[in-house]
mmCIF file of C-alpha atoms in Angstrom:
data_model
loop_
_atom_site.group_PDB
_atom_site.id
_atom_site.type_symbol
_atom_site.label_atom_id
_atom_site.label_comp_id
_atom_site.label_asym_id
_atom_site.label_seq_id
_atom_site.Cartn_x
_atom_site.Cartn_y
_atom_site.Cartn_z
ATOM 1 C CA UNK A 1 -1.811 43.745 4.887
ATOM 2 C CA UNK A 2 1.463 45.952 5.499
ATOM 3 C CA UNK A 3 3.416 44.803 3.016
ATOM 4 C CA UNK A 4 6.325 43.788 4.698
ATOM 5 C CA UNK A 5 3.622 41.179 5.203
ATOM 6 C CA UNK A 6 2.153 40.308 2.247
ATOM 7 C CA UNK A 7 6.107 40.093 1.061
ATOM 8 C CA UNK A 8 6.410 37.570 3.867
ATOM 9 C CA UNK A 9 2.600 36.007 3.176
ATOM 10 C CA UNK A 10 4.098 35.413 -0.889
ATOM 11 C CA UNK A 11 7.297 34.026 0.378
ATOM 12 C CA UNK A 12 6.108 31.358 2.967
ATOM 13 C CA UNK A 13 3.606 30.876 1.279
ATOM 14 C CA UNK A 14 6.215 29.911 -2.079
ATOM 15 C CA UNK A 15 7.415 27.515 -0.035
ATOM 16 C CA UNK A 16 4.811 24.955 1.027
ATOM 17 C CA UNK A 17 4.145 23.769 -3.008
ATOM 18 C CA UNK A 18 7.688 21.470 -3.084
ATOM 19 C CA UNK A 19 6.588 20.744 0.561
ATOM 20 C CA UNK A 20 3.664 18.554 -0.853
ATOM 21 C CA UNK A 21 5.746 17.581 -4.022
ATOM 22 C CA UNK A 22 7.961 16.527 -1.671
ATOM 23 C CA UNK A 23 5.638 14.234 -0.276
ATOM 24 C CA UNK A 24 3.855 13.423 -3.094
ATOM 25 C CA UNK A 25 6.777 12.307 -4.581
ATOM 26 C CA UNK A 26 7.500 9.506 -0.514
ATOM 27 C CA UNK A 27 4.850 8.933 -0.959
ATOM 28 C CA UNK A 28 4.425 7.887 -4.724
ATOM 29 C CA UNK A 29 8.639 5.672 -3.539
ATOM 30 C CA UNK A 30 6.187 3.956 -0.705
ATOM 31 C CA UNK A 31 3.540 2.834 -2.594
ATOM 32 C CA UNK A 32 5.276 1.498 -5.351
ATOM 33 C CA UNK A 33 6.697 -0.309 -2.856
ATOM 34 C CA UNK A 34 3.442 -1.535 -1.314
ATOM 35 C CA UNK A 35 1.957 -2.497 -4.817
ATOM 36 C CA UNK A 36 5.122 -4.938 -5.051
ATOM 37 C CA UNK A 37 4.237 -5.974 -1.649
ATOM 38 C CA UNK A 38 0.606 -6.701 -2.025
ATOM 39 C CA UNK A 39 1.358 -8.783 -4.422
ATOM 40 C CA UNK A 40 3.311 -10.873 -2.453
ATOM 41 C CA UNK A 41 0.636 -10.793 -0.325
ATOM 42 C CA UNK A 42 -1.876 -12.182 -2.252
ATOM 43 C CA UNK A 43 0.204 -14.390 -3.130
ATOM 44 C CA UNK A 44 0.950 -15.669 0.246
ATOM 45 C CA UNK A 45 -2.407 -15.118 1.114
ATOM 46 C CA UNK A 46 -4.054 -17.182 -1.575
ATOM 47 C CA UNK A 47 -1.028 -19.835 -0.751
ATOM 48 C CA UNK A 48 -2.042 -20.420 3.028
ATOM 49 C CA UNK A 49 -6.068 -20.624 1.905
ATOM 50 C CA UNK A 50 -5.079 -23.369 0.078
ATOM 51 C CA UNK A 51 -3.157 -24.954 1.977
ATOM 52 C CA UNK A 52 -6.279 -24.286 4.943
ATOM 53 C CA UNK A 53 -8.837 -25.580 2.584
ATOM 54 C CA UNK A 54 -7.094 -29.621 2.326
ATOM 55 C CA UNK A 55 -6.385 -29.462 5.837
ATOM 56 C CA UNK A 56 -10.600 -29.239 6.540
ATOM 57 C CA UNK A 57 -10.994 -32.221 3.533
ATOM 58 C CA UNK A 58 -8.221 -34.780 5.690
ATOM 59 C CA UNK A 59 -9.945 -32.647 8.444
ATOM 60 C CA UNK A 60 -13.292 -34.484 6.838
ATOM 61 C CA UNK A 61 -11.805 -37.747 4.811
ATOM 62 C CA UNK A 62 -8.768 -38.572 7.627
ATOM 63 C CA UNK A 63 -8.520 -41.484 5.337
ATOM 64 C CA UNK A 64 -7.565 -39.387 2.231
ATOM 65 C CA UNK A 65 -4.172 -38.436 3.864
ATOM 66 C CA UNK A 66 -2.336 -40.777 6.123
ATOM 67 C CA UNK A 67 -0.498 -39.763 9.880
ATOM 68 C CA UNK A 68 3.077 -38.636 8.481
ATOM 69 C CA UNK A 69 1.230 -36.114 5.714
ATOM 70 C CA UNK A 70 -0.777 -35.371 7.554
ATOM 71 C CA UNK A 71 1.631 -33.615 10.425
ATOM 72 C CA UNK A 72 3.724 -32.050 7.269
ATOM 73 C CA UNK A 73 -0.121 -30.607 6.211
ATOM 74 C CA UNK A 74 -0.969 -28.845 9.673
ATOM 75 C CA UNK A 75 2.232 -27.533 10.510
ATOM 76 C CA UNK A 76 2.921 -26.493 7.373
ATOM 77 C CA UNK A 77 -0.137 -24.635 8.698
ATOM 78 C CA UNK A 78 0.488 -23.835 11.847
ATOM 79 C CA UNK A 79 4.545 -21.704 9.972
ATOM 80 C CA UNK A 80 2.087 -19.388 8.561
ATOM 81 C CA UNK A 81 -0.737 -18.351 10.702
ATOM 82 C CA UNK A 82 2.421 -15.869 11.881
ATOM 83 C CA UNK A 83 1.946 -14.475 8.298
ATOM 84 C CA UNK A 84 -1.277 -12.629 9.178
ATOM 85 C CA UNK A 85 -1.115 -10.148 11.142
ATOM 86 C CA UNK A 86 2.063 -9.191 8.726
ATOM 87 C CA UNK A 87 -1.039 -9.455 5.198
ATOM 88 C CA UNK A 88 -3.073 -7.600 7.519
ATOM 89 C CA UNK A 89 -0.264 -4.163 8.540
ATOM 90 C CA UNK A 90 0.345 -4.897 4.354
ATOM 91 C CA UNK A 91 -3.122 -3.468 3.597
ATOM 92 C CA UNK A 92 -3.994 -1.536 6.421
ATOM 93 C CA UNK A 93 -0.420 0.913 4.858
ATOM 94 C CA UNK A 94 -1.400 0.877 1.459
ATOM 95 C CA UNK A 95 -4.779 1.873 2.804
ATOM 96 C CA UNK A 96 -2.276 4.831 4.990
ATOM 97 C CA UNK A 97 -1.032 5.707 1.793
ATOM 98 C CA UNK A 98 -4.331 6.116 -0.689
ATOM 99 C CA UNK A 99 -5.970 8.407 2.272
ATOM 100 C CA UNK A 100 -2.147 10.548 2.452
ATOM 101 C CA UNK A 101 -2.557 10.729 -1.097
ATOM 102 C CA UNK A 102 -6.176 12.360 -1.657
ATOM 103 C CA UNK A 103 -5.163 15.086 0.564
ATOM 104 C CA UNK A 104 -2.313 16.049 -0.749
ATOM 105 C CA UNK A 105 -3.419 16.441 -3.952
ATOM 106 C CA UNK A 106 -6.817 17.639 -2.417
ATOM 107 C CA UNK A 107 -3.821 20.040 -0.142
ATOM 108 C CA UNK A 108 -1.761 20.931 -3.571
ATOM 109 C CA UNK A 109 -5.258 22.090 -5.217
ATOM 110 C CA UNK A 110 -6.298 24.473 -2.239
ATOM 111 C CA UNK A 111 -2.410 26.191 -2.043
ATOM 112 C CA UNK A 112 -2.226 26.928 -5.977
ATOM 113 C CA UNK A 113 -6.183 29.327 -5.592
ATOM 114 C CA UNK A 114 -4.335 31.150 -2.578
ATOM 115 C CA UNK A 115 -0.650 32.139 -4.534
ATOM 116 C CA UNK A 116 -3.370 33.134 -7.566
ATOM 117 C CA UNK A 117 -5.658 35.223 -5.877
ATOM 118 C CA UNK A 118 -3.203 35.033 -2.327
ATOM 119 C CA UNK A 119 -6.196 36.123 -0.429
ATOM 120 C CA UNK A 120 -6.828 36.171 3.977
ATOM 121 C CA UNK A 121 -6.690 32.298 4.166
ATOM 122 C CA UNK A 122 -4.582 31.678 7.018
ATOM 123 C CA UNK A 123 -1.834 30.113 6.699
ATOM 124 C CA UNK A 124 -0.924 28.390 10.004
ATOM 125 C CA UNK A 125 -3.686 26.120 9.592
ATOM 126 C CA UNK A 126 -1.816 25.270 6.451
ATOM 127 C CA UNK A 127 1.269 25.060 7.787
ATOM 128 C CA UNK A 128 -0.035 22.637 10.203
ATOM 129 C CA UNK A 129 -1.557 20.779 7.584
ATOM 130 C CA UNK A 130 1.591 19.995 5.594
ATOM 131 C CA UNK A 131 2.891 19.221 9.448
ATOM 132 C CA UNK A 132 0.307 16.505 9.909
ATOM 133 C CA UNK A 133 0.708 14.783 6.836
ATOM 134 C CA UNK A 134 4.545 14.762 7.489
ATOM 135 C CA UNK A 135 4.175 12.951 10.616
ATOM 136 C CA UNK A 136 1.726 10.661 8.885
ATOM 137 C CA UNK A 137 3.649 9.476 6.367
ATOM 138 C CA UNK A 138 6.899 9.096 8.655
ATOM 139 C CA UNK A 139 4.858 6.693 11.179
ATOM 140 C CA UNK A 140 3.769 4.860 7.890
ATOM 141 C CA UNK A 141 6.965 4.633 7.099
ATOM 142 C CA UNK A 142 8.728 3.950 10.304
ATOM 143 C CA UNK A 143 5.675 0.755 10.904
ATOM 144 C CA UNK A 144 7.567 -1.285 8.641
ATOM 145 C CA UNK A 145 11.607 -1.964 11.180
ATOM 146 C CA UNK A 146 13.937 -4.194 11.154
ATOM 147 C CA UNK A 147 13.685 -7.667 10.256
ATOM 148 C CA UNK A 148 15.270 -11.013 9.178
ATOM 149 C CA UNK A 149 15.631 -11.183 5.327
ATOM 150 C CA UNK A 150 13.260 -14.002 4.339
ATOM 151 C CA UNK A 151 12.772 -14.199 1.184
ATOM 152 C CA UNK A 152 13.734 -12.403 -2.816
ATOM 153 C CA UNK A 153 10.362 -11.310 -5.366
ATOM 154 C CA UNK A 154 10.342 -11.821 -8.585
ATOM 155 C CA UNK A 155 12.693 -9.371 -9.974
ATOM 156 C CA UNK A 156 11.569 -5.727 -12.515
ATOM 157 C CA UNK A 157 13.552 -5.028 -14.781
ATOM 158 C CA UNK A 158 14.004 -0.457 -14.438
ATOM 159 C CA UNK A 159 16.008 -0.505 -17.101
ATOM 160 C CA UNK A 160 18.176 -1.751 -20.757
ATOM 161 C CA UNK A 161 21.432 0.688 -20.870
ATOM 162 C CA UNK A 162 25.255 0.954 -20.540
ATOM 163 C CA UNK A 163 27.967 -1.480 -20.447
ATOM 164 C CA UNK A 164 27.792 -5.215 -18.561
ATOM 165 C CA UNK A 165 28.886 -4.478 -15.956
ATOM 166 C CA UNK A 166 28.368 -0.959 -13.735
ATOM 167 C CA UNK A 167 26.053 0.321 -10.707
ATOM 168 C CA UNK A 168 22.439 3.016 -10.397
ATOM 169 C CA UNK A 169 21.101 4.080 -7.152
ATOM 170 C CA UNK A 170 19.361 6.210 -4.909
ATOM 171 C CA UNK A 171 19.726 8.365 -1.686
ATOM 172 C CA UNK A 172 20.498 5.658 1.039
ATOM 173 C CA UNK A 173 19.936 8.307 3.995
ATOM 174 C CA UNK A 174 17.114 7.881 6.666
ATOM 175 C CA UNK A 175 14.781 10.046 5.950
ATOM 176 C CA UNK A 176 15.068 11.593 3.434
ATOM 177 C CA UNK A 177 12.768 13.676 0.033
ATOM 178 C CA UNK A 178 16.077 13.139 -2.586
ATOM 179 C CA UNK A 179 14.779 11.565 -5.537
ATOM 180 C CA UNK A 180 17.488 11.972 -7.893
ATOM 181 C CA UNK A 181 18.633 8.251 -9.389
ATOM 182 C CA UNK A 182 22.941 7.591 -10.090
ATOM 183 C CA UNK A 183 24.338 6.059 -13.083
ATOM 184 C CA UNK A 184 27.924 5.397 -13.086
ATOM 185 C CA UNK A 185 28.821 2.347 -16.774
ATOM 186 C CA UNK A 186 31.725 0.468 -16.258
ATOM 187 C CA UNK A 187 34.680 -0.367 -13.931
ATOM 188 C CA UNK A 188 37.277 -0.228 -14.572
ATOM 189 C CA UNK A 189 39.211 3.498 -14.373
ATOM 190 C CA UNK A 190 35.926 5.743 -15.107
ATOM 191 C CA UNK A 191 34.624 8.942 -13.710
ATOM 192 C CA UNK A 192 31.591 9.383 -15.775
ATOM 193 C CA UNK A 193 28.749 10.270 -13.211
ATOM 194 C CA UNK A 194 24.708 10.710 -14.762
ATOM 195 C CA UNK A 195 22.100 12.318 -12.334
ATOM 196 C CA UNK A 196 18.441 12.040 -13.652
ATOM 197 C CA UNK A 197 16.004 14.032 -11.692
ATOM 198 C CA UNK A 198 13.419 10.799 -10.952
ATOM 199 C CA UNK A 199 12.994 7.781 -10.792
ATOM 200 C CA UNK A 200 10.886 8.001 -14.239
ATOM 201 C CA UNK A 201 13.417 10.624 -15.819
ATOM 202 C CA UNK A 202 16.013 7.519 -14.988
ATOM 203 C CA UNK A 203 13.207 5.116 -16.920
ATOM 204 C CA UNK A 204 13.202 6.891 -20.098
ATOM 205 C CA UNK A 205 16.820 8.225 -20.258
ATOM 206 C CA UNK A 206 15.640 11.513 -19.941
ATOM 207 C CA UNK A 207 16.759 15.388 -18.003
ATOM 208 C CA UNK A 208 20.049 14.512 -16.945
ATOM 209 C CA UNK A 209 23.517 15.741 -15.547
ATOM 210 C CA UNK A 210 26.888 14.977 -15.471
ATOM 211 C CA UNK A 211 29.700 14.741 -12.902
ATOM 212 C CA UNK A 212 33.328 14.536 -13.774
ATOM 213 C CA UNK A 213 34.636 12.982 -10.480
ATOM 214 C CA UNK A 214 37.961 14.191 -10.324
ATOM 215 C CA UNK A 215 39.153 10.701 -9.296
ATOM 216 C CA UNK A 216 38.518 7.622 -10.974
ATOM 217 C CA UNK A 217 36.471 4.248 -9.580
ATOM 218 C CA UNK A 218 37.563 1.113 -9.573
ATOM 219 C CA UNK A 219 34.612 -2.447 -9.240
ATOM 220 C CA UNK A 220 30.894 -1.075 -9.347
ATOM 221 C CA UNK A 221 30.557 -0.560 -4.390
ATOM 222 C CA UNK A 222 30.019 2.660 -4.421
ATOM 223 C CA UNK A 223 27.377 4.516 -2.535
ATOM 224 C CA UNK A 224 24.818 7.362 -2.569
ATOM 225 C CA UNK A 225 24.405 8.491 1.124
ATOM 226 C CA UNK A 226 22.689 11.544 2.344
ATOM 227 C CA UNK A 227 23.654 13.873 -0.783
ATOM 228 C CA UNK A 228 27.454 12.452 -2.120
ATOM 229 C CA UNK A 229 28.869 9.213 -3.378
ATOM 230 C CA UNK A 230 31.146 7.177 -1.623
ATOM 231 C CA UNK A 231 33.695 4.926 -3.525
ATOM 232 C CA UNK A 232 36.576 3.654 -3.746
ATOM 233 C CA UNK A 233 39.540 4.921 -5.835
ATOM 234 C CA UNK A 234 40.316 3.589 -8.909
ATOM 235 C CA UNK A 235 44.374 1.370 -7.821
ATOM 236 C CA UNK A 236 43.705 2.108 -4.013
ATOM 237 C CA UNK A 237 42.547 1.124 -0.674
ATOM 238 C CA UNK A 238 41.700 4.853 -0.883
ATOM 239 C CA UNK A 239 37.882 5.591 -0.575
ATOM 240 C CA UNK A 240 36.478 8.907 -1.100
ATOM 241 C CA UNK A 241 33.793 10.912 -1.092
ATOM 242 C CA UNK A 242 33.031 12.900 -3.287
ATOM 243 C CA UNK A 243 29.843 15.877 -2.418
ATOM 244 C CA UNK A 244 26.948 16.356 -5.875
ATOM 245 C CA UNK A 245 26.130 20.018 -4.663
ATOM 246 C CA UNK A 246 29.438 20.903 -4.511
ATOM 247 C CA UNK A 247 30.651 18.782 -7.512
ATOM 248 C CA UNK A 248 33.883 18.508 -4.691
ATOM 249 C CA UNK A 249 35.645 15.723 -2.041
ATOM 250 C CA UNK A 250 35.032 15.928 1.144
ATOM 251 C CA UNK A 251 37.427 13.437 2.270
ATOM 252 C CA UNK A 252 39.386 10.937 1.193
ATOM 253 C CA UNK A 253 41.272 7.669 3.895
ATOM 254 C CA UNK A 254 42.459 4.550 2.974
ATOM 255 C CA UNK A 255 40.747 1.896 4.139
ATOM 256 C CA UNK A 256 43.871 0.482 5.850
ATOM 257 C CA UNK A 257 45.176 -2.745 5.515
ATOM 258 C CA UNK A 258 42.190 -3.795 1.856
ATOM 259 C CA UNK A 259 43.165 -5.880 -1.102
ATOM 260 C CA UNK A 260 42.276 -4.040 -4.145
ATOM 261 C CA UNK A 261 43.056 -3.873 -7.853
ATOM 262 C CA UNK A 262 41.498 -7.881 -8.522
ATOM 263 C CA UNK A 263 43.660 -8.848 -5.240
ATOM 264 C CA UNK A 264 40.079 -9.838 -3.110
ATOM 265 C CA UNK A 265 36.849 -9.589 -5.858
ATOM 266 C CA UNK A 266 33.754 -10.772 -5.767
ATOM 267 C CA UNK A 267 33.902 -14.380 -8.801
ATOM 268 C CA UNK A 268 32.361 -12.187 -11.002
ATOM 269 C CA UNK A 269 36.074 -10.393 -10.470
ATOM 270 C CA UNK A 270 35.669 -6.655 -12.218
ATOM 271 C CA UNK A 271 38.035 -4.853 -9.156
ATOM 272 C CA UNK A 272 35.359 -4.964 -7.033
ATOM 273 C CA UNK A 273 37.971 -5.526 -3.828
ATOM 274 C CA UNK A 274 36.189 -3.104 -1.588
ATOM 275 C CA UNK A 275 32.425 -2.486 -1.323
ATOM 276 C CA UNK A 276 30.216 0.629 -0.247
ATOM 277 C CA UNK A 277 27.285 0.071 1.195
ATOM 278 C CA UNK A 278 24.128 1.977 3.434
ATOM 279 C CA UNK A 279 21.307 0.203 5.751
ATOM 280 C CA UNK A 280 19.006 1.192 8.039
ATOM 281 C CA UNK A 281 21.937 1.379 10.965
ATOM 282 C CA UNK A 282 24.441 3.843 8.248
ATOM 283 C CA UNK A 283 27.690 3.190 6.728
ATOM 284 C CA UNK A 284 29.053 0.736 5.990
ATOM 285 C CA UNK A 285 32.909 -1.331 3.364
ATOM 286 C CA UNK A 286 32.836 -4.761 3.399
ATOM 287 C CA UNK A 287 36.884 -5.805 1.623
ATOM 288 C CA UNK A 288 39.277 -8.495 2.817
ATOM 289 C CA UNK A 289 42.903 -8.437 4.209
ATOM 290 C CA UNK A 290 46.366 -10.382 3.052
ATOM 291 C CA UNK A 291 45.722 -11.105 7.240
ATOM 292 C CA UNK A 292 42.629 -12.568 6.976
ATOM 293 C CA UNK A 293 42.808 -14.958 5.197
ATOM 294 C CA UNK A 294 41.010 -13.394 2.155
ATOM 295 C CA UNK A 295 37.766 -14.446 3.661
ATOM 296 C CA UNK A 296 35.157 -11.086 4.362
ATOM 297 C CA UNK A 297 35.498 -8.586 6.544
ATOM 298 C CA UNK A 298 32.583 -5.937 7.419
ATOM 299 C CA UNK A 299 33.741 -2.500 8.669
ATOM 300 C CA UNK A 300 31.063 0.517 10.044
ATOM 301 C CA UNK A 301 32.489 4.154 9.068
ATOM 302 C CA UNK A 302 31.938 7.737 10.687
ATOM 303 C CA UNK A 303 30.187 9.292 6.971
ATOM 304 C CA UNK A 304 31.566 12.510 7.733
ATOM 305 C CA UNK A 305 35.040 11.383 8.554
ATOM 306 C CA UNK A 306 35.648 7.672 6.622
ATOM 307 C CA UNK A 307 37.595 6.516 10.726
ATOM 308 C CA UNK A 308 36.018 3.348 11.072
ATOM 309 C CA UNK A 309 34.635 1.892 14.172
ATOM 310 C CA UNK A 310 33.985 -1.595 14.700
ATOM 311 C CA UNK A 311 35.225 -4.748 12.651
ATOM 312 C CA UNK A 312 33.908 -8.275 12.042
ATOM 313 C CA UNK A 313 35.747 -11.056 10.556
ATOM 314 C CA UNK A 314 32.641 -13.375 8.976
ATOM 315 C CA UNK A 315 35.325 -15.973 8.129
ATOM 316 C CA UNK A 316 33.431 -16.649 4.612
ATOM 317 C CA UNK A 317 36.059 -16.473 1.645
ATOM 318 C CA UNK A 318 35.549 -13.092 -1.465
ATOM 319 C CA UNK A 319 36.097 -14.945 -3.154
ATOM 320 C CA UNK A 320 33.082 -17.440 -3.806
ATOM 321 C CA UNK A 321 30.887 -14.864 -2.813
ATOM 322 C CA UNK A 322 28.963 -13.470 -6.332
ATOM 323 C CA UNK A 323 28.385 -10.294 -4.831
ATOM 324 C CA UNK A 324 26.798 -8.865 -0.932
ATOM 325 C CA UNK A 325 24.281 -6.573 1.040
ATOM 326 C CA UNK A 326 23.512 -5.257 4.310
ATOM 327 C CA UNK A 327 20.321 -4.774 5.492
ATOM 328 C CA UNK A 328 19.934 -4.116 9.783
ATOM 329 C CA UNK A 329 23.090 -5.492 10.172
ATOM 330 C CA UNK A 330 23.771 -7.896 8.380
ATOM 331 C CA UNK A 331 25.299 -9.185 5.516
ATOM 332 C CA UNK A 332 23.340 -11.333 2.760
ATOM 333 C CA UNK A 333 26.175 -12.891 0.773
ATOM 334 C CA UNK A 334 25.021 -14.621 -2.409
ATOM 335 C CA UNK A 335 26.195 -17.952 -3.266
ATOM 336 C CA UNK A 336 27.521 -16.484 -7.164
ATOM 337 C CA UNK A 337 26.559 -13.632 -9.343
ATOM 338 C CA UNK A 338 25.863 -16.251 -12.577
ATOM 339 C CA UNK A 339 21.859 -17.807 -13.080
ATOM 340 C CA UNK A 340 20.921 -19.806 -10.505
ATOM 341 C CA UNK A 341 22.653 -18.175 -7.585
ATOM 342 C CA UNK A 342 20.951 -17.906 -4.278
ATOM 343 C CA UNK A 343 21.242 -16.062 -0.783
ATOM 344 C CA UNK A 344 23.588 -18.214 0.988
ATOM 345 C CA UNK A 345 25.289 -17.043 3.776
ATOM 346 C CA UNK A 346 24.138 -14.203 6.703
ATOM 347 C CA UNK A 347 25.876 -12.289 9.324
ATOM 348 C CA UNK A 348 25.213 -10.538 11.807
ATOM 349 C CA UNK A 349 26.597 -7.787 13.032
ATOM 350 C CA UNK A 350 24.947 -7.971 16.763
ATOM 351 C CA UNK A 351 25.807 -10.608 17.560
ATOM 352 C CA UNK A 352 29.182 -12.207 15.673
ATOM 353 C CA UNK A 353 27.739 -14.581 14.704
ATOM 354 C CA UNK A 354 27.200 -16.839 11.028
ATOM 355 C CA UNK A 355 24.792 -19.244 9.525
ATOM 356 C CA UNK A 356 23.588 -20.882 5.578
ATOM 357 C CA UNK A 357 21.156 -19.226 4.293
ATOM 358 C CA UNK A 358 19.044 -21.444 0.951
ATOM 359 C CA UNK A 359 17.148 -17.622 -0.456
ATOM 360 C CA UNK A 360 16.956 -18.476 -3.709
ATOM 361 C CA UNK A 361 15.993 -15.200 -6.672
ATOM 362 C CA UNK A 362 15.322 -15.127 -10.043
ATOM 363 C CA UNK A 363 18.923 -13.386 -12.186
ATOM 364 C CA UNK A 364 16.756 -13.432 -15.181
ATOM 365 C CA UNK A 365 19.800 -11.721 -17.197
ATOM 366 C CA UNK A 366 22.198 -14.344 -15.642
ATOM 367 C CA UNK A 367 25.613 -11.723 -14.526
ATOM 368 C CA UNK A 368 24.806 -9.230 -11.748
ATOM 369 C CA UNK A 369 27.537 -7.165 -10.789
ATOM 370 C CA UNK A 370 26.295 -4.954 -8.411
ATOM 371 C CA UNK A 371 23.514 -5.541 -5.365
ATOM 372 C CA UNK A 372 23.023 -2.998 -3.106
ATOM 373 C CA UNK A 373 20.177 -2.436 -0.731
ATOM 374 C CA UNK A 374 18.675 0.735 -0.151
ATOM 375 C CA UNK A 375 17.065 1.114 3.518
ATOM 376 C CA UNK A 376 14.557 3.952 2.629
ATOM 377 C CA UNK A 377 12.746 2.025 0.218
ATOM 378 C CA UNK A 378 13.255 -1.485 1.360
ATOM 379 C CA UNK A 379 14.591 -2.516 -2.716
ATOM 380 C CA UNK A 380 17.113 -4.891 -3.799
ATOM 381 C CA UNK A 381 19.202 -2.566 -6.529
ATOM 382 C CA UNK A 382 20.524 -4.677 -9.120
ATOM 383 C CA UNK A 383 23.128 -4.285 -12.211
ATOM 384 C CA UNK A 384 22.310 -7.377 -14.295
ATOM 385 C CA UNK A 385 23.979 -7.297 -17.747
ATOM 386 C CA UNK A 386 23.535 -4.445 -18.939
ATOM 387 C CA UNK A 387 20.166 -4.248 -16.912
ATOM 388 C CA UNK A 388 18.561 -1.970 -14.371
ATOM 389 C CA UNK A 389 16.127 -3.659 -12.162
ATOM 390 C CA UNK A 390 15.049 -3.964 -9.284
ATOM 391 C CA UNK A 391 14.077 -7.032 -6.362
ATOM 392 C CA UNK A 392 11.558 -6.074 -3.290
ATOM 393 C CA UNK A 393 12.563 -7.829 -0.615
ATOM 394 C CA UNK A 394 10.562 -9.776 2.819
ATOM 395 C CA UNK A 395 11.810 -8.959 6.290
ATOM 396 C CA UNK A 396 10.313 -11.350 9.332
ATOM 397 C CA UNK A 397 8.749 -9.534 12.201
ATOM 398 C CA UNK A 398 9.225 -6.052 10.444
ATOM 399 C CA UNK A 399 6.048 -4.255 11.602
ATOM 400 C CA UNK A 400 6.597 -1.823 14.924
ATOM 401 C CA UNK A 401 3.065 -2.069 17.212
ATOM 402 C CA UNK A 402 2.622 1.048 19.525
ATOM 403 C CA UNK A 403 3.799 -1.269 22.587
ATOM 404 C CA UNK A 404 7.116 -1.438 21.250
#
């Protein structure tokens, strides 16, 4: 083998384990989410079987139910039937993930042996196998498309750290192999951002670096999108885009007319006037203005320039909202930040319409100061009274078929 060819092969081989590690980490994220989904699926499946059993008993012995109760039970079963293909798809996705993980492990062992021996193995074949695995993984994730929020799981406490107020997050960009976790404690004049290498490191409080922002932040409505932190500058309506790797501000722009410094916060206060968030459709700002009489305004932002692309007036008073988050272009608003809170209001930007909802969730620690959706992981991140908590979400009609 020529010296140049050998050096090229060595260079290329050295990059493959990184690619395999990225795929494995992405699978672990999807595997964790699927595990939570399957728990919900099992609960729903048992409920359906119980209801179906009662219906069969009633059918065999009609006298056991009066006509009204019988019809109500029958209607309930009919409402559950559309869940069957969703349940089956979740099970199929879970089996696919297990197969993909095993293939990656086998490929990783092969690559390690090749790096040790530098034999005459066909590198192109290995590269094609890696690309095939990436394609299959992305295909699996894309099947879980957009939908309407119908439920929120029980809370999963990841860690207890920091003060009563704060925010924590992972990158919301789709697709992304970035598994870093960021934590920002407090809502008042903070500048210190802790960056953890992985979720496991965050849980253990290890392997982190510190970023000292050039300007302090206000509130807890921060978001990480494509490797940059977007946040509201303290005592202003200026939005800042801070790039983590270069440790520099890429752009800052005033959000025209937006209230700040506790002019129009959420019900819990905390300078939460401007809430930045991301979903499957991109980057958003949720805020209000004096001309909008304190009602929530939604603006879609251009991530590079922070220019406002389009704006909607929801008509919902921001001071009556506990928190809010975007999923698939829909803003969901909670009616409180305290115990007993529920998702009470939804505004659909694709139709400029709204509806009142009744989606309960368990506010375990009784004081939520941050609630954001991550479209890459399909979970809600919350900061609840010094606890970092995740919620899985259930979306109706989320499965994309081959005909779509």
